[in-house]
Amino acid sequence: MKKSNSLLDEIHAFFPPKPKDIRTYSPLKLAYLGDAVFEIMIRTLIMERTEGPVKNLHKRSSSLVNAGAQADFASALQQMLTAEEKEIFRRGRNAKTSSVAKHADILDYRNATGLEALFGYLYLTGRMERAAELLYSAMEYQNILL
């Protein structure tokens, strides 16, 4: 069996996708997937860099994977985004949601949704290197050390 380049390749090897233009996905669907992508990136970093019991890992990841923290990441990235990425972010940010997280300001929630949509889009287009670059830059800009 040949070595795959990504998790998405592995998934598609067993479950071939139906042809669809990724740009036609709703921004909330992109955000739904991007939430998981962003969280697995953060959890991976924390697991590799945080000592102690799982509750310490969870506490640290929860401090970075919430609407407020994600809005801060989004703000830190704005100058780095390409025109295409800004458009995906904007669509996610402006998407009409039926709810807001209970501990989130509405503006933070919308910006977090934009960030999640962007990460979902980057995942689906096979650009995880770009997602990692953006995460690294945002963490560096905010002086977040793991």
mmCIF file of N, CA and C in Angstrom:
data_model
loop_
_atom_site.group_PDB
_atom_site.id
_atom_site.type_symbol
_atom_site.label_atom_id
_atom_site.label_comp_id
_atom_site.label_asym_id
_atom_site.label_seq_id
_atom_site.Cartn_x
_atom_site.Cartn_y
_atom_site.Cartn_z
ATOM 1 N N MET A 1 0.846 -1.175 0.000
ATOM 2 C CA MET A 1 0.000 0.000 0.000
ATOM 3 C C MET A 1 0.897 1.245 0.000
ATOM 4 N N LYS A 2 0.597 2.205 -0.886
ATOM 5 C CA LYS A 2 1.444 3.390 -0.959
ATOM 6 C C LYS A 2 1.175 4.315 0.209
ATOM 7 N N LYS A 3 2.182 5.091 0.567
ATOM 8 C CA LYS A 3 2.046 6.030 1.668
ATOM 9 C C LYS A 3 1.222 7.237 1.218
ATOM 10 N N SER A 4 0.310 7.650 2.075
ATOM 11 C CA SER A 4 -0.564 8.771 1.767
ATOM 12 C C SER A 4 0.055 10.082 2.225
ATOM 13 N N ASN A 5 -0.361 11.159 1.604
ATOM 14 C CA ASN A 5 0.137 12.480 1.969
ATOM 15 C C ASN A 5 -0.655 13.134 3.087
ATOM 16 N N SER A 6 -1.869 12.697 3.321
ATOM 17 C CA SER A 6 -2.676 13.378 4.329
ATOM 18 C C SER A 6 -3.799 12.486 4.834
ATOM 19 N N LEU A 7 -4.366 12.929 5.927
ATOM 20 C CA LEU A 7 -5.533 12.240 6.475
ATOM 21 C C LEU A 7 -6.664 12.228 5.454
ATOM 22 N N LEU A 8 -6.846 13.337 4.759
ATOM 23 C CA LEU A 8 -7.903 13.427 3.756
ATOM 24 C C LEU A 8 -7.687 12.392 2.651
ATOM 25 N N ASP A 9 -6.435 12.206 2.225
ATOM 26 C CA ASP A 9 -6.136 11.174 1.227
ATOM 27 C C ASP A 9 -6.507 9.794 1.744
ATOM 28 N N GLU A 10 -6.196 9.540 3.016
ATOM 29 C CA GLU A 10 -6.529 8.247 3.620
ATOM 30 C C GLU A 10 -8.040 8.018 3.644
ATOM 31 N N ILE A 11 -8.771 9.045 4.034
ATOM 32 C CA ILE A 11 -10.236 8.937 4.071
ATOM 33 C C ILE A 11 -10.770 8.648 2.670
ATOM 34 N N HIS A 12 -10.292 9.429 1.689
ATOM 35 C CA HIS A 12 -10.792 9.278 0.318
ATOM 36 C C HIS A 12 -10.368 7.966 -0.327
ATOM 37 N N ALA A 13 -9.293 7.355 0.140
ATOM 38 C CA ALA A 13 -8.872 6.063 -0.392
ATOM 39 C C ALA A 13 -9.926 4.993 -0.106
ATOM 40 N N PHE A 14 -10.580 5.092 1.029
ATOM 41 C CA PHE A 14 -11.598 4.111 1.410
ATOM 42 C C PHE A 14 -13.018 4.586 1.130
ATOM 43 N N PHE A 15 -13.203 5.896 1.137
ATOM 44 C CA PHE A 15 -14.517 6.489 0.922
ATOM 45 C C PHE A 15 -14.399 7.575 -0.148
ATOM 46 N N PRO A 16 -14.375 7.172 -1.421
ATOM 47 C CA PRO A 16 -14.204 8.172 -2.475
ATOM 48 C C PRO A 16 -15.285 9.267 -2.385
ATOM 49 N N PRO A 17 -14.842 10.518 -2.514
ATOM 50 C CA PRO A 17 -15.813 11.610 -2.387
ATOM 51 C C PRO A 17 -16.678 11.749 -3.632
ATOM 52 N N LYS A 18 -17.851 12.295 -3.449
ATOM 53 C CA LYS A 18 -18.694 12.651 -4.587
ATOM 54 C C LYS A 18 -18.126 13.955 -5.143
ATOM 55 N N PRO A 19 -18.030 14.056 -6.463
ATOM 56 C CA PRO A 19 -17.475 15.296 -7.032
ATOM 57 C C PRO A 19 -18.299 16.518 -6.592
ATOM 58 N N LYS A 20 -17.610 17.497 -6.027
ATOM 59 C CA LYS A 20 -18.275 18.723 -5.595
ATOM 60 C C LYS A 20 -17.239 19.828 -5.506
ATOM 61 N N ASP A 21 -17.620 20.989 -5.944
ATOM 62 C CA ASP A 21 -16.750 22.155 -5.839
ATOM 63 C C ASP A 21 -16.761 22.607 -4.381
ATOM 64 N N ILE A 22 -15.596 22.587 -3.752
ATOM 65 C CA ILE A 22 -15.488 22.926 -2.335
ATOM 66 C C ILE A 22 -16.000 24.334 -2.059
ATOM 67 N N ARG A 23 -15.866 25.211 -3.039
ATOM 68 C CA ARG A 23 -16.325 26.600 -2.854
ATOM 69 C C ARG A 23 -17.835 26.695 -2.692
ATOM 70 N N THR A 24 -18.559 25.612 -3.014
ATOM 71 C CA THR A 24 -20.013 25.647 -2.869
ATOM 72 C C THR A 24 -20.495 25.193 -1.489
ATOM 73 N N TYR A 25 -19.584 24.688 -0.657
ATOM 74 C CA TYR A 25 -19.986 24.319 0.701
ATOM 75 C C TYR A 25 -20.393 25.566 1.471
ATOM 76 N N SER A 26 -21.403 25.432 2.289
ATOM 77 C CA SER A 26 -21.808 26.577 3.102
ATOM 78 C C SER A 26 -20.685 26.902 4.077
ATOM 79 N N PRO A 27 -20.543 28.175 4.430
ATOM 80 C CA PRO A 27 -19.490 28.539 5.374
ATOM 81 C C PRO A 27 -19.665 27.863 6.731
ATOM 82 N N LEU A 28 -20.903 27.569 7.119
ATOM 83 C CA LEU A 28 -21.102 26.897 8.406
ATOM 84 C C LEU A 28 -20.661 25.435 8.349
ATOM 85 N N LYS A 29 -20.784 24.799 7.183
ATOM 86 C CA LYS A 29 -20.244 23.440 7.043
ATOM 87 C C LYS A 29 -18.728 23.462 7.099
ATOM 88 N N LEU A 30 -18.123 24.454 6.467
ATOM 89 C CA LEU A 30 -16.666 24.578 6.541
ATOM 90 C C LEU A 30 -16.228 24.804 7.985
ATOM 91 N N ALA A 31 -16.977 25.644 8.709
ATOM 92 C CA ALA A 31 -16.653 25.928 10.110
ATOM 93 C C ALA A 31 -16.833 24.671 10.970
ATOM 94 N N TYR A 32 -17.854 23.888 10.681
ATOM 95 C CA TYR A 32 -18.098 22.639 11.406
ATOM 96 C C TYR A 32 -16.870 21.737 11.327
ATOM 97 N N LEU A 33 -16.331 21.590 10.125
ATOM 98 C CA LEU A 33 -15.146 20.763 9.941
ATOM 99 C C LEU A 33 -13.902 21.463 10.483
ATOM 100 N N GLY A 34 -13.812 22.766 10.228
ATOM 101 C CA GLY A 34 -12.644 23.529 10.665
ATOM 102 C C GLY A 34 -12.477 23.564 12.160
ATOM 103 N N ASP A 35 -13.579 23.503 12.893
ATOM 104 C CA ASP A 35 -13.515 23.450 14.355
ATOM 105 C C ASP A 35 -12.716 22.223 14.784
ATOM 106 N N ALA A 36 -12.989 21.097 14.158
ATOM 107 C CA ALA A 36 -12.274 19.854 14.492
ATOM 108 C C ALA A 36 -10.818 19.915 14.038
ATOM 109 N N VAL A 37 -10.576 20.480 12.873
ATOM 110 C CA VAL A 37 -9.206 20.599 12.356
ATOM 111 C C VAL A 37 -8.371 21.467 13.299
ATOM 112 N N PHE A 38 -8.913 22.627 13.660
ATOM 113 C CA PHE A 38 -8.207 23.543 14.555
ATOM 114 C C PHE A 38 -7.935 22.862 15.900
ATOM 115 N N GLU A 39 -8.938 22.199 16.421
ATOM 116 C CA GLU A 39 -8.778 21.547 17.725
ATOM 117 C C GLU A 39 -7.746 20.427 17.678
ATOM 118 N N ILE A 40 -7.719 19.636 16.633
ATOM 119 C CA ILE A 40 -6.735 18.546 16.587
ATOM 120 C C ILE A 40 -5.322 19.103 16.441
ATOM 121 N N MET A 41 -5.177 20.225 15.754
ATOM 122 C CA MET A 41 -3.852 20.847 15.662
ATOM 123 C C MET A 41 -3.395 21.308 17.049
ATOM 124 N N ILE A 42 -4.268 21.997 17.767
ATOM 125 C CA ILE A 42 -3.935 22.480 19.110
ATOM 126 C C ILE A 42 -3.686 21.307 20.055
ATOM 127 N N ARG A 43 -4.568 20.320 20.035
ATOM 128 C CA ARG A 43 -4.400 19.175 20.933
ATOM 129 C C ARG A 43 -3.101 18.423 20.655
ATOM 130 N N THR A 44 -2.735 18.303 19.398
ATOM 131 C CA THR A 44 -1.478 17.639 19.046
ATOM 132 C C THR A 44 -0.301 18.385 19.657
ATOM 133 N N LEU A 45 -0.287 19.705 19.476
ATOM 134 C CA LEU A 45 0.806 20.509 20.034
ATOM 135 C C LEU A 45 0.858 20.398 21.550
ATOM 136 N N ILE A 46 -0.291 20.477 22.183
ATOM 137 C CA ILE A 46 -0.333 20.430 23.644
ATOM 138 C C ILE A 46 0.070 19.060 24.171
ATOM 139 N N MET A 47 -0.392 18.006 23.527
ATOM 140 C CA MET A 47 -0.031 16.669 23.980
ATOM 141 C C MET A 47 1.475 16.456 23.909
ATOM 142 N N GLU A 48 2.091 16.988 22.870
ATOM 143 C CA GLU A 48 3.527 16.811 22.702
ATOM 144 C C GLU A 48 4.362 17.711 23.622
ATOM 145 N N ARG A 49 3.739 18.763 24.174
ATOM 146 C CA ARG A 49 4.516 19.756 24.909
ATOM 147 C C ARG A 49 4.085 19.994 26.355
ATOM 148 N N THR A 50 3.048 19.324 26.809
ATOM 149 C CA THR A 50 2.541 19.561 28.160
ATOM 150 C C THR A 50 2.694 18.297 28.996
ATOM 151 N N GLU A 51 3.295 18.465 30.136
ATOM 152 C CA GLU A 51 3.478 17.348 31.064
ATOM 153 C C GLU A 51 2.270 17.236 31.984
ATOM 154 N N GLY A 52 2.165 16.102 32.633
ATOM 155 C CA GLY A 52 1.132 15.918 33.646
ATOM 156 C C GLY A 52 -0.081 15.172 33.131
ATOM 157 N N PRO A 53 -1.113 15.139 33.954
ATOM 158 C CA PRO A 53 -2.313 14.371 33.624
ATOM 159 C C PRO A 53 -3.127 15.023 32.502
ATOM 160 N N VAL A 54 -4.048 14.248 31.971
ATOM 161 C CA VAL A 54 -4.887 14.694 30.858
ATOM 162 C C VAL A 54 -5.668 15.955 31.226
ATOM 163 N N LYS A 55 -6.050 16.103 32.484
ATOM 164 C CA LYS A 55 -6.815 17.304 32.858
ATOM 165 C C LYS A 55 -5.985 18.566 32.613
ATOM 166 N N ASN A 56 -4.643 18.479 32.751
ATOM 167 C CA ASN A 56 -3.781 19.626 32.432
ATOM 168 C C ASN A 56 -3.805 19.922 30.932
ATOM 169 N N LEU A 57 -3.791 18.866 30.130
ATOM 170 C CA LEU A 57 -3.856 19.030 28.682
ATOM 171 C C LEU A 57 -5.183 19.669 28.288
ATOM 172 N N HIS A 58 -6.262 19.162 28.884
ATOM 173 C CA HIS A 58 -7.590 19.686 28.565
ATOM 174 C C HIS A 58 -7.713 21.167 28.952
ATOM 175 N N LYS A 59 -7.213 21.505 30.106
ATOM 176 C CA LYS A 59 -7.278 22.900 30.567
ATOM 177 C C LYS A 59 -6.531 23.811 29.604
ATOM 178 N N ARG A 60 -5.353 23.378 29.185
ATOM 179 C CA ARG A 60 -4.544 24.190 28.262
ATOM 180 C C ARG A 60 -5.221 24.301 26.900
ATOM 181 N N SER A 61 -5.735 23.190 26.369
ATOM 182 C CA SER A 61 -6.377 23.249 25.053
ATOM 183 C C SER A 61 -7.655 24.070 25.102
ATOM 184 N N SER A 62 -8.398 23.969 26.195
ATOM 185 C CA SER A 62 -9.628 24.762 26.332
ATOM 186 C C SER A 62 -9.347 26.254 26.349
ATOM 187 N N SER A 63 -8.160 26.625 26.824
ATOM 188 C CA SER A 63 -7.813 28.048 26.850
ATOM 189 C C SER A 63 -7.497 28.583 25.457
ATOM 190 N N LEU A 64 -7.246 27.695 24.510
ATOM 191 C CA LEU A 64 -6.911 28.110 23.144
ATOM 192 C C LEU A 64 -8.004 27.788 22.128
ATOM 193 N N VAL A 65 -8.884 26.862 22.487
ATOM 194 C CA VAL A 65 -9.951 26.468 21.570
ATOM 195 C C VAL A 65 -11.279 26.920 22.170
ATOM 196 N N ASN A 66 -11.519 28.200 22.060
ATOM 197 C CA ASN A 66 -12.791 28.798 22.472
ATOM 198 C C ASN A 66 -12.983 30.036 21.617
ATOM 199 N N ALA A 67 -14.170 30.576 21.608
ATOM 200 C CA ALA A 67 -14.480 31.685 20.703
ATOM 201 C C ALA A 67 -13.562 32.885 20.915
ATOM 202 N N GLY A 68 -13.293 33.243 22.144
ATOM 203 C CA GLY A 68 -12.438 34.401 22.415
ATOM 204 C C GLY A 68 -11.022 34.213 21.907
ATOM 205 N N ALA A 69 -10.440 33.061 22.214
ATOM 206 C CA ALA A 69 -9.069 32.782 21.776
ATOM 207 C C ALA A 69 -8.999 32.666 20.252
ATOM 208 N N GLN A 70 -9.992 32.021 19.659
ATOM 209 C CA GLN A 70 -9.998 31.883 18.202
ATOM 210 C C GLN A 70 -10.190 33.241 17.525
ATOM 211 N N ALA A 71 -10.973 34.122 18.121
ATOM 212 C CA ALA A 71 -11.125 35.475 17.579
ATOM 213 C C ALA A 71 -9.794 36.211 17.633
ATOM 214 N N ASP A 72 -9.040 36.002 18.709
ATOM 215 C CA ASP A 72 -7.707 36.606 18.810
ATOM 216 C C ASP A 72 -6.773 36.052 17.733
ATOM 217 N N PHE A 73 -6.839 34.751 17.485
ATOM 218 C CA PHE A 73 -6.041 34.156 16.414
ATOM 219 C C PHE A 73 -6.418 34.788 15.078
ATOM 220 N N ALA A 74 -7.719 34.914 14.835
ATOM 221 C CA ALA A 74 -8.197 35.481 13.571
ATOM 222 C C ALA A 74 -7.688 36.900 13.385
ATOM 223 N N SER A 75 -7.733 37.689 14.441
ATOM 224 C CA SER A 75 -7.249 39.061 14.380
ATOM 225 C C SER A 75 -5.757 39.107 14.056
ATOM 226 N N ALA A 76 -5.000 38.221 14.649
ATOM 227 C CA ALA A 76 -3.551 38.179 14.430
ATOM 228 C C ALA A 76 -3.199 37.788 12.995
ATOM 229 N N LEU A 77 -4.097 37.078 12.326
ATOM 230 C CA LEU A 77 -3.801 36.555 10.995
ATOM 231 C C LEU A 77 -4.223 37.460 9.844
ATOM 232 N N GLN A 78 -5.047 38.438 10.083
ATOM 233 C CA GLN A 78 -5.660 39.186 8.988
ATOM 234 C C GLN A 78 -4.667 39.702 7.950
ATOM 235 N N GLN A 79 -3.526 40.196 8.371
ATOM 236 C CA GLN A 79 -2.549 40.747 7.425
ATOM 237 C C GLN A 79 -1.841 39.672 6.599
ATOM 238 N N MET A 80 -1.916 38.426 7.057
ATOM 239 C CA MET A 80 -1.233 37.332 6.357
ATOM 240 C C MET A 80 -2.092 36.630 5.320
ATOM 241 N N LEU A 81 -3.395 36.829 5.391
ATOM 242 C CA LEU A 81 -4.298 36.058 4.543
ATOM 243 C C LEU A 81 -4.264 36.518 3.092
ATOM 244 N N THR A 82 -4.373 35.552 2.195
ATOM 245 C CA THR A 82 -4.501 35.862 0.778
ATOM 246 C C THR A 82 -5.918 36.358 0.526
ATOM 247 N N ALA A 83 -6.172 36.877 -0.658
ATOM 248 C CA ALA A 83 -7.517 37.348 -1.012
ATOM 249 C C ALA A 83 -8.528 36.200 -0.906
ATOM 250 N N GLU A 84 -8.148 35.016 -1.381
ATOM 251 C CA GLU A 84 -9.031 33.846 -1.310
ATOM 252 C C GLU A 84 -9.332 33.484 0.150
ATOM 253 N N GLU A 85 -8.308 33.481 0.985
ATOM 254 C CA GLU A 85 -8.486 33.139 2.398
ATOM 255 C C GLU A 85 -9.345 34.185 3.107
ATOM 256 N N LYS A 86 -9.140 35.452 2.788
ATOM 257 C CA LYS A 86 -9.969 36.513 3.381
ATOM 258 C C LYS A 86 -11.432 36.337 3.016
ATOM 259 N N GLU A 87 -11.692 35.904 1.790
ATOM 260 C CA GLU A 87 -13.072 35.690 1.352
ATOM 261 C C GLU A 87 -13.710 34.529 2.110
ATOM 262 N N ILE A 88 -12.980 33.443 2.285
ATOM 263 C CA ILE A 88 -13.509 32.297 3.051
ATOM 264 C C ILE A 88 -13.764 32.728 4.494
ATOM 265 N N PHE A 89 -12.812 33.435 5.086
ATOM 266 C CA PHE A 89 -12.974 33.931 6.451
ATOM 267 C C PHE A 89 -14.209 34.832 6.545
ATOM 268 N N ARG A 90 -14.345 35.760 5.612
ATOM 269 C CA ARG A 90 -15.473 36.698 5.620
ATOM 270 C C ARG A 90 -16.808 35.958 5.527
ATOM 271 N N ARG A 91 -16.882 34.972 4.636
ATOM 272 C CA ARG A 91 -18.119 34.191 4.506
ATOM 273 C C ARG A 91 -18.454 33.479 5.814
ATOM 274 N N GLY A 92 -17.436 32.905 6.465
ATOM 275 C CA GLY A 92 -17.663 32.234 7.745
ATOM 276 C C GLY A 92 -18.087 33.210 8.823
ATOM 277 N N ARG A 93 -17.421 34.345 8.878
ATOM 278 C CA ARG A 93 -17.730 35.367 9.892
ATOM 279 C C ARG A 93 -19.149 35.901 9.728
ATOM 280 N N ASN A 94 -19.592 36.061 8.486
ATOM 281 C CA ASN A 94 -20.896 36.654 8.217
ATOM 282 C C ASN A 94 -22.037 35.653 8.136
ATOM 283 N N ALA A 95 -21.737 34.373 8.285
ATOM 284 C CA ALA A 95 -22.779 33.349 8.202
ATOM 285 C C ALA A 95 -23.791 33.523 9.328
ATOM 286 N N LYS A 96 -25.030 33.321 8.998
ATOM 287 C CA LYS A 96 -26.100 33.433 9.999
ATOM 288 C C LYS A 96 -26.178 32.141 10.802
ATOM 289 N N THR A 97 -25.950 32.272 12.097
ATOM 290 C CA THR A 97 -26.011 31.106 12.982
ATOM 291 C C THR A 97 -27.256 31.204 13.843
ATOM 292 N N SER A 98 -27.736 30.066 14.258
ATOM 293 C CA SER A 98 -28.946 30.047 15.080
ATOM 294 C C SER A 98 -28.635 30.130 16.567
ATOM 295 N N SER A 99 -27.351 30.024 16.909
ATOM 296 C CA SER A 99 -26.992 30.068 18.323
ATOM 297 C C SER A 99 -25.616 30.685 18.484
ATOM 298 N N VAL A 100 -25.296 31.010 19.707
ATOM 299 C CA VAL A 100 -23.978 31.532 20.062
ATOM 300 C C VAL A 100 -23.525 30.768 21.298
ATOM 301 N N ALA A 101 -22.233 30.473 21.369
ATOM 302 C CA ALA A 101 -21.701 29.778 22.543
ATOM 303 C C ALA A 101 -22.043 30.561 23.801
ATOM 304 N N LYS A 102 -22.345 29.861 24.871
ATOM 305 C CA LYS A 102 -22.853 30.520 26.077
ATOM 306 C C LYS A 102 -21.874 31.480 26.742
ATOM 307 N N HIS A 103 -20.579 31.279 26.540
ATOM 308 C CA HIS A 103 -19.595 32.157 27.173
ATOM 309 C C HIS A 103 -18.880 33.030 26.146
ATOM 310 N N ALA A 104 -19.571 33.341 25.037
ATOM 311 C CA ALA A 104 -18.909 34.077 23.963
ATOM 312 C C ALA A 104 -19.623 35.370 23.630
ATOM 313 N N ASP A 105 -18.836 36.376 23.379
ATOM 314 C CA ASP A 105 -19.320 37.630 22.829
ATOM 315 C C ASP A 105 -19.692 37.359 21.362
ATOM 316 N N ILE A 106 -20.743 37.993 20.847
ATOM 317 C CA ILE A 106 -21.212 37.717 19.487
ATOM 318 C C ILE A 106 -20.136 38.020 18.443
ATOM 319 N N LEU A 107 -19.376 39.090 18.618
ATOM 320 C CA LEU A 107 -18.319 39.412 17.653
ATOM 321 C C LEU A 107 -17.198 38.368 17.693
ATOM 322 N N ASP A 108 -16.829 37.952 18.891
ATOM 323 C CA ASP A 108 -15.822 36.890 19.015
ATOM 324 C C ASP A 108 -16.323 35.612 18.362
ATOM 325 N N TYR A 109 -17.583 35.281 18.606
ATOM 326 C CA TYR A 109 -18.163 34.059 18.049
ATOM 327 C C TYR A 109 -18.128 34.099 16.524
ATOM 328 N N ARG A 110 -18.478 35.230 15.946
ATOM 329 C CA ARG A 110 -18.478 35.353 14.482
ATOM 330 C C ARG A 110 -17.063 35.255 13.918
ATOM 331 N N ASN A 111 -16.107 35.910 14.559
ATOM 332 C CA ASN A 111 -14.724 35.830 14.089
ATOM 333 C C ASN A 111 -14.157 34.426 14.262
ATOM 334 N N ALA A 112 -14.537 33.749 15.340
ATOM 335 C CA ALA A 112 -14.106 32.365 15.542
ATOM 336 C C ALA A 112 -14.695 31.476 14.449
ATOM 337 N N THR A 113 -15.931 31.713 14.078
ATOM 338 C CA THR A 113 -16.564 30.944 13.007
ATOM 339 C C THR A 113 -15.848 31.182 11.685
ATOM 340 N N GLY A 114 -15.425 32.414 11.448
ATOM 341 C CA GLY A 114 -14.655 32.711 10.244
ATOM 342 C C GLY A 114 -13.337 31.956 10.221
ATOM 343 N N LEU A 115 -12.653 31.922 11.357
ATOM 344 C CA LEU A 115 -11.388 31.189 11.463
ATOM 345 C C LEU A 115 -11.616 29.698 11.222
ATOM 346 N N GLU A 116 -12.648 29.146 11.827
ATOM 347 C CA GLU A 116 -12.949 27.733 11.658
ATOM 348 C C GLU A 116 -13.287 27.418 10.199
ATOM 349 N N ALA A 117 -14.033 28.293 9.544
ATOM 350 C CA ALA A 117 -14.359 28.083 8.130
ATOM 351 C C ALA A 117 -13.073 28.053 7.299
ATOM 352 N N LEU A 118 -12.161 28.952 7.602
ATOM 353 C CA LEU A 118 -10.884 28.995 6.886
ATOM 354 C C LEU A 118 -10.109 27.697 7.090
ATOM 355 N N PHE A 119 -10.026 27.213 8.323
ATOM 356 C CA PHE A 119 -9.288 25.978 8.583
ATOM 357 C C PHE A 119 -9.975 24.773 7.940
ATOM 358 N N GLY A 120 -11.295 24.765 7.898
ATOM 359 C CA GLY A 120 -12.009 23.699 7.201
ATOM 360 C C GLY A 120 -11.714 23.717 5.711
ATOM 361 N N TYR A 121 -11.697 24.905 5.143
ATOM 362 C CA TYR A 121 -11.399 25.070 3.722
ATOM 363 C C TYR A 121 -9.969 24.620 3.404
ATOM 364 N N LEU A 122 -9.020 25.047 4.225
ATOM 365 C CA LEU A 122 -7.633 24.657 3.987
ATOM 366 C C LEU A 122 -7.471 23.139 4.080
ATOM 367 N N TYR A 123 -8.163 22.514 5.019
ATOM 368 C CA TYR A 123 -8.112 21.058 5.154
ATOM 369 C C TYR A 123 -8.662 20.385 3.895
ATOM 370 N N LEU A 124 -9.836 20.821 3.458
ATOM 371 C CA LEU A 124 -10.474 20.191 2.302
ATOM 372 C C LEU A 124 -9.720 20.423 1.000
ATOM 373 N N THR A 125 -8.957 21.485 0.923
ATOM 374 C CA THR A 125 -8.177 21.756 -0.281
ATOM 375 C C THR A 125 -6.750 21.204 -0.183
ATOM 376 N N GLY A 126 -6.478 20.444 0.883
ATOM 377 C CA GLY A 126 -5.176 19.802 1.024
ATOM 378 C C GLY A 126 -4.046 20.762 1.355
ATOM 379 N N ARG A 127 -4.381 21.863 2.019
ATOM 380 C CA ARG A 127 -3.359 22.867 2.340
ATOM 381 C C ARG A 127 -3.113 22.948 3.845
ATOM 382 N N MET A 128 -2.838 21.807 4.426
ATOM 383 C CA MET A 128 -2.574 21.783 5.864
ATOM 384 C C MET A 128 -1.248 22.448 6.211
ATOM 385 N N GLU A 129 -0.318 22.471 5.275
ATOM 386 C CA GLU A 129 0.928 23.192 5.530
ATOM 387 C C GLU A 129 0.622 24.678 5.749
ATOM 388 N N ARG A 130 -0.302 25.222 4.957
ATOM 389 C CA ARG A 130 -0.698 26.620 5.119
ATOM 390 C C ARG A 130 -1.421 26.806 6.445
ATOM 391 N N ALA A 131 -2.277 25.869 6.820
ATOM 392 C CA ALA A 131 -2.978 25.954 8.102
ATOM 393 C C ALA A 131 -1.972 25.971 9.248
ATOM 394 N N ALA A 132 -0.962 25.110 9.173
ATOM 395 C CA ALA A 132 0.069 25.067 10.218
ATOM 396 C C ALA A 132 0.865 26.372 10.246
ATOM 397 N N GLU A 133 1.171 26.907 9.076
ATOM 398 C CA GLU A 133 1.889 28.180 8.996
ATOM 399 C C GLU A 133 1.078 29.306 9.646
ATOM 400 N N LEU A 134 -0.214 29.352 9.360
ATOM 401 C CA LEU A 134 -1.073 30.386 9.947
ATOM 402 C C LEU A 134 -1.172 30.227 11.462
ATOM 403 N N LEU A 135 -1.337 28.991 11.933
ATOM 404 C CA LEU A 135 -1.417 28.755 13.367
ATOM 405 C C LEU A 135 -0.122 29.171 14.044
ATOM 406 N N TYR A 136 0.994 28.790 13.461
ATOM 407 C CA TYR A 136 2.299 29.153 14.023
ATOM 408 C C TYR A 136 2.447 30.675 14.099
ATOM 409 N N SER A 137 2.118 31.359 13.029
ATOM 410 C CA SER A 137 2.255 32.820 12.991
ATOM 411 C C SER A 137 1.363 33.503 14.014
ATOM 412 N N ALA A 138 0.135 33.026 14.148
ATOM 413 C CA ALA A 138 -0.778 33.613 15.127
ATOM 414 C C ALA A 138 -0.281 33.384 16.542
ATOM 415 N N MET A 139 0.227 32.192 16.808
ATOM 416 C CA MET A 139 0.744 31.898 18.147
ATOM 417 C C MET A 139 1.997 32.726 18.431
ATOM 418 N N GLU A 140 2.848 32.863 17.442
ATOM 419 C CA GLU A 140 4.054 33.674 17.600
ATOM 420 C C GLU A 140 3.688 35.142 17.830
ATOM 421 N N TYR A 141 2.738 35.659 17.057
ATOM 422 C CA TYR A 141 2.298 37.057 17.185
ATOM 423 C C TYR A 141 1.750 37.332 18.580
ATOM 424 N N GLN A 142 1.028 36.351 19.138
ATOM 425 C CA GLN A 142 0.428 36.511 20.461
ATOM 426 C C GLN A 142 1.352 36.045 21.594
ATOM 427 N N ASN A 143 2.548 35.613 21.210
ATOM 428 C CA ASN A 143 3.529 35.142 22.189
ATOM 429 C C ASN A 143 2.995 33.969 23.018
ATOM 430 N N ILE A 144 2.324 33.054 22.343
ATOM 431 C CA ILE A 144 1.813 31.839 22.989
ATOM 432 C C ILE A 144 2.879 30.771 22.856
ATOM 433 N N LEU A 145 3.381 30.330 23.955
ATOM 434 C CA LEU A 145 4.427 29.321 23.966
ATOM 435 C C LEU A 145 3.854 27.990 24.430
ATOM 436 N N LEU A 146 4.133 26.964 23.688
ATOM 437 C CA LEU A 146 3.722 25.615 24.090
ATOM 438 C C LEU A 146 4.948 24.751 24.258
#
